[in-house]
Amino acid sequence: MKYKYQIILLGSLGELSEKIISLFFEKVKELKLPINSFMIIYDKNFESNYSGNQPSFVFYFGAKNGDFKNIDLIDRLVKDGALILPIFYTKDLFSSEIPKILENQNGLLYDVTKDDKIINLALESFGKLRQTRKVFISYRRDESTSVAIQLYEALEKNNFDVFLDTHSIKQGEPFQEELWHRMADCDVIVLLNTPEFLTSRWCKEEIAEASAKKIGIIQLIWPNHKLDNTSEFCFPTQLEESDFEEGNFNDKNKSKLKQSFVDELVMKAESIRARNLASRQDSLITEFTNFAVMYGKKVNLQPERFITEELGKNKRRIFIPIIGIPQSIDCNQHAELKRELHEFDIESIYLIYDDVRIRAKWLNHLDWLNDYLEIKTLKKQNFNKWLQQN
């Protein structure tokens, strides 16, 4: 693929910009994306490498002393409509540390807990990571309500779309059905493993469901409890009494984790959601490919992690694994593939997804969209039948 995703670093570069690029490629590796799909551009190679018609994401590193660099290049990128993230360092000093030309951009106040978020914003803009960051909190109401609400508020404050049963289900909605639906669409589960957690049938089923779907679980094990078993998708932390405010971990209505611990958990959730995406894509790709081969299809997994099927005369169908519940915007974004690929003719593009536990009304909506949109969706439970018939 000749198409390149352009990462542009401008402004006052130094140790932070070097760290961000190093972490960016670590994340690309975790997502199993081809490294050569991305191009790093600085001011020195800007004129020779930048292309205004290819996707770009700009990190602009501010200056505490007001000595702003690369204003001419920023002016050009603003006119090109490039996504620009201004990074500044001191609370309430955005306008002092970032040039006026970027005054209307939503900047990011930097601290070390924001490294993953900075990288994920770039990957999201390229469509390599979902733009929605969804977290599901699993807990027992009669053991850990106050901590669940504390984490709900902290994650929401950090731009996560958080599911907490008492806050996220409207009156009149079928409770359990909506709960499974939201879990099917989440990136990470934060599980509060209190002593009686696994005595609940529903809590047990939530873990089993998450494991079956290969959703990453951040498991917080209470100080008076031990981890019995875990899965490869689980990231357990044994809590100590000292992790709680005033050492109080045993009051379902008053216990609170210390702020430093909560900050670390938010950072961990940001990190895990990208790592987990690749394993969930692998699962979908494997299932689809197995059925395709069974029916004699000539399919190949491309480095960009979509599947192509050879149809002859240089024509191919494309199948793209989607994690969570597909949205119409996913169809729109992936229609861009036709513009990016020049090596062969694309007959059609399908978004393949795991439909288990997604509510019927949403599945019906996706089926309805298939009648109108160029990019179609294909349910996992229909892989066998569809590949046999098409």
Coordinates of C-alpha atoms in Angstrom, one line a residue:
M1 CA 0.0 0.0 0.0
K2 CA 1.5 3.4 -1.0
Y3 CA -0.8 5.3 1.3
K4 CA 1.0 6.6 4.3
Y5 CA -0.3 7.9 7.6
Q6 CA 1.7 11.0 8.4
I7 CA 2.7 11.7 12.0
I8 CA 4.0 15.3 12.0
L9 CA 6.0 16.7 15.0
L10 CA 6.5 20.4 15.2
G11 CA 7.2 23.1 17.8
S12 CA 9.7 22.7 20.6
L13 CA 10.9 19.1 20.2
G14 CA 13.1 17.2 22.7
E15 CA 12.9 14.3 25.1
L16 CA 9.1 14.3 25.2
S17 CA 8.6 14.2 21.4
E18 CA 11.2 11.4 21.2
K19 CA 9.3 9.4 23.9
I20 CA 6.0 9.9 22.1
I21 CA 7.3 8.5 18.8
S22 CA 8.9 5.6 20.6
L23 CA 5.7 4.7 22.4
F24 CA 3.7 5.3 19.2
F25 CA 5.6 2.5 17.4
E26 CA 5.3 0.2 20.4
K27 CA 1.5 0.6 20.2
V28 CA 1.6 0.1 16.4
K29 CA 3.4 -3.2 17.1
E30 CA 0.8 -4.2 19.7
L31 CA -1.9 -3.5 17.2
K32 CA 0.0 -5.7 14.6
L33 CA 0.0 -2.9 12.1
P34 CA 2.7 -2.5 9.5
I35 CA 5.2 0.0 10.7
N36 CA 6.0 1.2 7.1
S37 CA 2.4 2.4 6.9
F38 CA 3.4 5.4 9.0
M39 CA 5.7 8.2 8.1
I40 CA 7.3 10.5 10.6
I41 CA 7.7 14.1 9.4
Y42 CA 9.6 16.9 11.1
D43 CA 10.2 20.5 9.9
K44 CA 13.4 19.4 8.1
N45 CA 11.8 16.8 5.9
F46 CA 8.4 18.5 5.7
E47 CA 8.7 19.9 2.2
S48 CA 10.0 16.7 0.7
N49 CA 7.7 14.2 2.5
Y50 CA 4.4 15.9 3.4
S51 CA 1.4 15.3 1.2
G52 CA -1.8 17.2 1.8
N53 CA -4.0 14.5 0.3
Q54 CA -2.9 11.8 2.8
P55 CA -4.1 11.4 6.4
S56 CA -2.0 13.3 8.9
F57 CA -1.9 14.0 12.6
V58 CA 0.1 16.8 14.0
F59 CA 1.7 17.0 17.5
Y60 CA 2.6 20.6 18.3
F61 CA 4.8 20.8 21.3
G62 CA 4.4 24.2 23.0
A63 CA 7.1 26.4 24.5
K64 CA 7.1 27.7 28.1
N65 CA 9.2 30.7 27.0
G66 CA 6.8 31.7 24.2
D67 CA 9.5 31.0 21.5
F68 CA 7.1 29.4 19.1
K69 CA 8.6 27.4 16.2
N70 CA 7.2 26.3 12.8
I71 CA 4.4 28.8 12.6
D72 CA 4.6 28.8 8.8
L73 CA 4.1 25.1 8.6
I74 CA 1.3 25.2 11.1
D75 CA -0.5 27.8 9.1
R76 CA -0.3 25.5 6.0
L77 CA -1.5 22.5 8.0
V78 CA -4.5 24.5 9.4
K79 CA -5.4 25.5 5.8
D80 CA -5.1 21.8 4.8
G81 CA -7.5 20.8 7.6
A82 CA -5.0 18.6 9.4
L83 CA -5.8 17.4 12.9
I84 CA -3.5 19.2 15.3
L85 CA -3.0 18.4 18.9
P86 CA -1.3 21.3 20.8
I87 CA 0.5 20.0 23.9
F88 CA 1.2 22.5 26.8
Y89 CA 2.6 22.0 30.2
T90 CA 1.2 24.4 32.8
K91 CA -2.4 24.6 33.9
D92 CA -4.2 27.8 32.7
L93 CA -1.3 28.8 30.5
F94 CA -2.4 27.4 27.2
S95 CA -2.4 30.8 25.6
S96 CA 1.2 31.5 26.9
E97 CA 2.7 28.2 25.8
I98 CA 0.8 27.7 22.5
P99 CA 0.9 30.1 19.5
K100 CA -2.1 32.2 18.7
I101 CA -2.7 30.4 15.4
L102 CA -3.8 27.4 17.4
E103 CA -5.9 29.2 19.9
N104 CA -9.1 27.5 18.7
Q105 CA -7.6 24.0 19.0
N106 CA -8.5 21.8 22.0
G107 CA -5.1 21.4 23.6
L108 CA -3.8 18.7 26.0
L109 CA -2.3 19.7 29.4
Y110 CA 0.6 17.2 29.6
D111 CA 1.7 15.0 32.5
V112 CA 3.2 11.5 32.3
T113 CA -0.2 9.8 32.8
K114 CA -1.2 11.3 29.4
D115 CA 1.3 9.4 27.2
D116 CA -1.0 6.6 26.1
K117 CA -3.9 9.1 25.6
I118 CA -1.7 11.2 23.2
I119 CA -0.8 8.2 21.1
N120 CA -4.3 6.8 21.1
L121 CA -5.7 10.1 19.8
A122 CA -3.4 9.8 16.8
L123 CA -4.4 6.2 16.2
E124 CA -8.1 7.1 16.6
S125 CA -7.8 9.9 14.0
F126 CA -6.4 7.3 11.5
G127 CA -9.2 4.9 12.2
K128 CA -6.8 2.4 13.7
L129 CA -8.4 2.6 17.1
R130 CA -12.0 3.2 17.9
Q131 CA -12.8 6.9 18.6
T132 CA -15.1 5.9 21.4
R133 CA -13.3 4.6 24.4
K134 CA -15.7 2.4 26.2
V135 CA -15.3 0.9 29.7
F136 CA -17.7 -1.4 31.5
I137 CA -17.5 -1.5 35.4
S138 CA -18.5 -4.9 36.9
Y139 CA -19.1 -5.0 40.6
R140 CA -21.4 -6.2 43.4
R141 CA -23.7 -3.4 44.6
D142 CA -23.7 -4.6 48.2
E143 CA -19.9 -4.6 48.5
S144 CA -18.3 -1.9 46.4
T145 CA -20.8 0.7 45.2
S146 CA -18.9 3.8 46.3
V147 CA -15.7 2.7 44.6
A148 CA -17.6 1.8 41.4
I149 CA -19.1 5.3 41.3
Q150 CA -15.7 6.8 42.1
L151 CA -14.2 5.0 39.1
Y152 CA -17.2 5.9 36.9
E153 CA -16.6 9.6 37.6
A154 CA -12.9 9.4 37.1
L155 CA -13.0 7.5 33.8
E156 CA -15.8 9.7 32.5
K157 CA -13.8 12.8 33.4
N158 CA -11.0 11.3 31.2
N159 CA -13.3 11.0 28.1
F160 CA -14.2 7.4 28.5
D161 CA -17.8 6.3 27.8
V162 CA -18.4 4.4 31.0
F163 CA -21.1 1.8 31.6
L164 CA -22.3 1.5 35.2
D165 CA -25.6 -0.3 35.6
T166 CA -27.1 2.2 38.1
H167 CA -26.1 5.2 35.9
S168 CA -26.3 3.9 32.3
I169 CA -29.6 2.0 31.8
K170 CA -32.7 4.1 31.2
Q171 CA -35.9 3.2 33.0
G172 CA -38.0 0.9 31.0
E173 CA -35.1 -0.8 29.1
P174 CA -34.7 -4.5 29.6
F175 CA -31.9 -4.5 32.2
Q176 CA -29.9 -7.7 31.5
E177 CA -30.3 -7.4 27.7
E178 CA -29.0 -3.9 27.7
L179 CA -26.1 -4.9 30.1
W180 CA -24.9 -7.6 27.7
H181 CA -25.3 -5.2 24.7
R182 CA -23.1 -2.6 26.4
M183 CA -20.5 -5.2 27.4
A184 CA -20.3 -6.5 23.8
D185 CA -19.4 -2.9 22.8
C186 CA -16.8 -2.1 25.4
D187 CA -13.0 -2.0 25.1
V188 CA -12.1 -2.8 28.7
I189 CA -13.8 -4.1 31.8
V190 CA -12.9 -2.9 35.2
L191 CA -13.9 -5.7 37.6
L192 CA -14.1 -5.0 41.3
N193 CA -13.4 -8.5 42.7
T194 CA -14.8 -8.4 46.3
P195 CA -15.2 -11.5 48.5
E196 CA -18.7 -12.3 47.4
F197 CA -18.4 -11.2 43.7
L198 CA -18.2 -14.6 42.3
T199 CA -21.2 -15.9 44.3
S200 CA -23.4 -13.9 42.0
R201 CA -24.6 -15.7 39.0
W202 CA -24.7 -12.6 36.9
C203 CA -21.1 -11.6 37.9
K204 CA -19.9 -15.0 37.0
E205 CA -21.6 -14.8 33.6
E206 CA -20.1 -11.4 33.0
I207 CA -16.6 -12.8 33.4
A208 CA -17.4 -15.8 31.2
E209 CA -18.8 -13.5 28.6
A210 CA -15.8 -11.2 28.7
S211 CA -13.4 -14.2 28.3
A212 CA -15.4 -15.6 25.4
K213 CA -15.2 -12.3 23.7
K214 CA -11.5 -11.8 24.6
I215 CA -12.3 -8.4 26.2
G216 CA -9.4 -7.2 28.5
I217 CA -10.3 -7.2 32.2
I218 CA -8.6 -4.9 34.7
Q219 CA -9.3 -6.9 37.9
L220 CA -9.0 -5.1 41.3
I221 CA -8.9 -7.8 44.0
W222 CA -10.0 -6.5 47.5
P223 CA -7.5 -6.7 50.4
N224 CA -9.6 -9.4 52.2
H225 CA -9.8 -11.5 49.1
K226 CA -7.5 -13.5 46.8
L227 CA -7.6 -14.2 43.1
D228 CA -8.8 -17.8 42.4
N229 CA -8.0 -18.0 38.7
T230 CA -7.6 -15.7 35.7
S231 CA -7.5 -15.7 32.0
E232 CA -4.9 -14.5 29.4
F233 CA -7.0 -11.3 29.0
C234 CA -7.0 -10.5 32.7
F235 CA -4.8 -7.9 34.3
P236 CA -5.1 -8.5 38.0
T237 CA -4.0 -6.1 40.8
Q238 CA -4.1 -7.3 44.4
L239 CA -5.2 -4.2 46.4
E240 CA -3.7 -3.4 49.8
E241 CA -5.5 -1.6 52.6
S242 CA -3.1 1.3 52.0
D243 CA -4.6 1.8 48.5
F244 CA -7.8 3.0 50.1
E245 CA -8.5 6.4 51.8
E246 CA -7.9 6.0 55.5
G247 CA -7.5 2.2 54.9
N248 CA -11.3 1.8 54.7
F249 CA -12.0 -0.9 52.1
N250 CA -15.0 -2.6 53.8
D251 CA -17.8 0.0 53.5
K252 CA -19.8 -0.3 50.3
N253 CA -21.1 3.2 50.6
K254 CA -18.0 5.1 51.9
S255 CA -14.8 3.3 50.8
K256 CA -12.8 5.2 48.2
L257 CA -9.5 4.4 46.5
K258 CA -6.7 7.0 46.8
Q259 CA -6.5 9.4 43.9
S260 CA -3.0 8.3 42.9
F261 CA -4.3 4.8 42.4
V262 CA -7.3 6.0 40.4
D263 CA -5.0 8.0 38.1
E264 CA -2.9 4.9 37.5
L265 CA -6.0 2.9 36.7
V266 CA -7.2 5.4 34.1
M267 CA -3.8 5.2 32.5
K268 CA -3.9 1.4 32.5
A269 CA -7.4 1.4 30.9
E270 CA -6.1 3.7 28.1
S271 CA -3.1 1.3 27.5
I272 CA -5.0 -2.0 27.6
R273 CA -7.8 -1.0 25.2
A274 CA -5.3 -0.8 22.2
R275 CA -3.4 -3.9 23.3
N276 CA -6.6 -5.9 23.5
L277 CA -8.0 -4.8 20.1
A278 CA -5.5 -6.9 18.1
S279 CA -6.4 -10.1 19.9
R280 CA -10.1 -9.5 19.4
Q281 CA -9.4 -8.8 15.7
D282 CA -7.4 -12.0 15.5
S283 CA -10.3 -14.0 16.8
L284 CA -12.7 -12.6 14.1
I285 CA -10.1 -13.0 11.4
T286 CA -9.4 -16.6 12.3
E287 CA -13.1 -17.6 12.4
F288 CA -13.9 -15.9 9.1
T289 CA -10.9 -17.3 7.4
N290 CA -11.6 -20.9 8.6
F291 CA -15.1 -20.8 7.0
A292 CA -13.7 -19.2 3.9
V293 CA -11.1 -21.8 3.4
M294 CA -13.7 -24.6 4.0
Y295 CA -15.7 -23.2 1.1
G296 CA -12.6 -23.0 -1.2
K297 CA -12.3 -19.2 -1.1
K298 CA -8.9 -17.7 -1.9
V299 CA -8.5 -15.4 1.0
N300 CA -5.4 -13.5 2.3
L301 CA -4.8 -11.4 5.4
Q302 CA -3.2 -8.2 4.4
P303 CA -0.6 -6.4 6.6
E304 CA -3.2 -3.7 7.3
R305 CA -5.2 -6.4 9.0
F306 CA -8.1 -6.8 6.6
I307 CA -8.9 -9.9 4.5
T308 CA -9.0 -9.9 0.7
E309 CA -10.7 -12.6 -1.4
E310 CA -9.5 -13.2 -4.9
L311 CA -12.4 -13.1 -7.4
G312 CA -10.3 -13.3 -10.6
K313 CA -9.6 -10.7 -13.3
N314 CA -7.8 -8.6 -10.6
K315 CA -11.0 -8.1 -8.6
R316 CA -11.2 -8.7 -4.9
R317 CA -13.7 -8.5 -2.0
I318 CA -12.5 -6.9 1.2
F319 CA -13.5 -8.0 4.8
I320 CA -12.6 -5.7 7.7
P321 CA -12.9 -6.9 11.3
I322 CA -14.7 -4.4 13.5
I323 CA -14.6 -4.6 17.2
G324 CA -17.7 -3.8 19.1
I325 CA -20.9 -2.6 17.5
P326 CA -20.5 -1.2 13.9
Q327 CA -21.7 2.3 13.3
S328 CA -22.7 4.0 10.1
I329 CA -19.6 6.2 10.4
D330 CA -17.5 3.0 10.3
C331 CA -19.0 2.3 6.9
N332 CA -18.2 5.8 5.8
Q333 CA -14.6 5.7 7.0
H334 CA -13.9 2.3 5.3
A335 CA -15.3 3.5 2.0
E336 CA -12.0 5.4 1.9
L337 CA -10.2 2.2 1.3
K338 CA -11.3 2.3 -2.3
R339 CA -9.4 5.5 -2.7
E340 CA -6.4 4.2 -0.9
L341 CA -5.9 0.9 -2.8
H342 CA -4.8 1.0 -6.4
E343 CA -3.3 -2.4 -6.8
F344 CA -6.6 -4.1 -7.7
D345 CA -10.3 -3.5 -8.3
I346 CA -12.5 -3.7 -5.2
E347 CA -15.8 -5.3 -5.9
S348 CA -17.2 -4.8 -2.4
I349 CA -16.3 -4.1 1.2
Y350 CA -17.8 -5.8 4.2
L351 CA -17.3 -5.0 7.9
I352 CA -17.3 -8.3 9.8
Y353 CA -18.3 -8.3 13.5
D354 CA -19.3 -10.4 16.5
D355 CA -23.0 -10.0 16.9
V356 CA -23.4 -12.2 20.0
R357 CA -25.2 -10.4 22.8
I358 CA -25.9 -7.3 20.6
R359 CA -29.6 -6.3 21.0
A360 CA -32.0 -7.3 18.3
K361 CA -33.1 -3.7 17.6
W362 CA -29.5 -2.7 16.8
L363 CA -28.9 -5.8 14.5
N364 CA -32.2 -5.0 12.7
H365 CA -30.9 -1.4 12.2
L366 CA -27.6 -2.7 10.7
D367 CA -29.5 -5.0 8.4
W368 CA -31.6 -2.0 7.3
L369 CA -28.5 0.1 6.6
N370 CA -27.2 -2.7 4.4
D371 CA -30.0 -1.9 2.0
Y372 CA -28.8 1.6 1.6
L373 CA -25.0 1.8 2.2
E374 CA -22.2 0.9 -0.1
I375 CA -20.3 -0.7 2.7
K376 CA -22.1 -3.7 4.2
T377 CA -21.9 -5.4 7.6
L378 CA -21.7 -9.2 8.1
K379 CA -22.5 -10.9 11.4
K380 CA -20.2 -13.6 12.8
Q381 CA -23.0 -16.0 13.3
N382 CA -23.7 -15.7 9.5
F383 CA -20.2 -16.3 8.3
N384 CA -20.8 -20.0 7.5
K385 CA -24.1 -19.5 5.6
W386 CA -22.9 -16.3 3.8
L387 CA -19.7 -17.8 2.6
Q388 CA -21.4 -20.9 1.4
Q389 CA -23.9 -18.8 -0.6
N390 CA -21.7 -16.0 -1.9

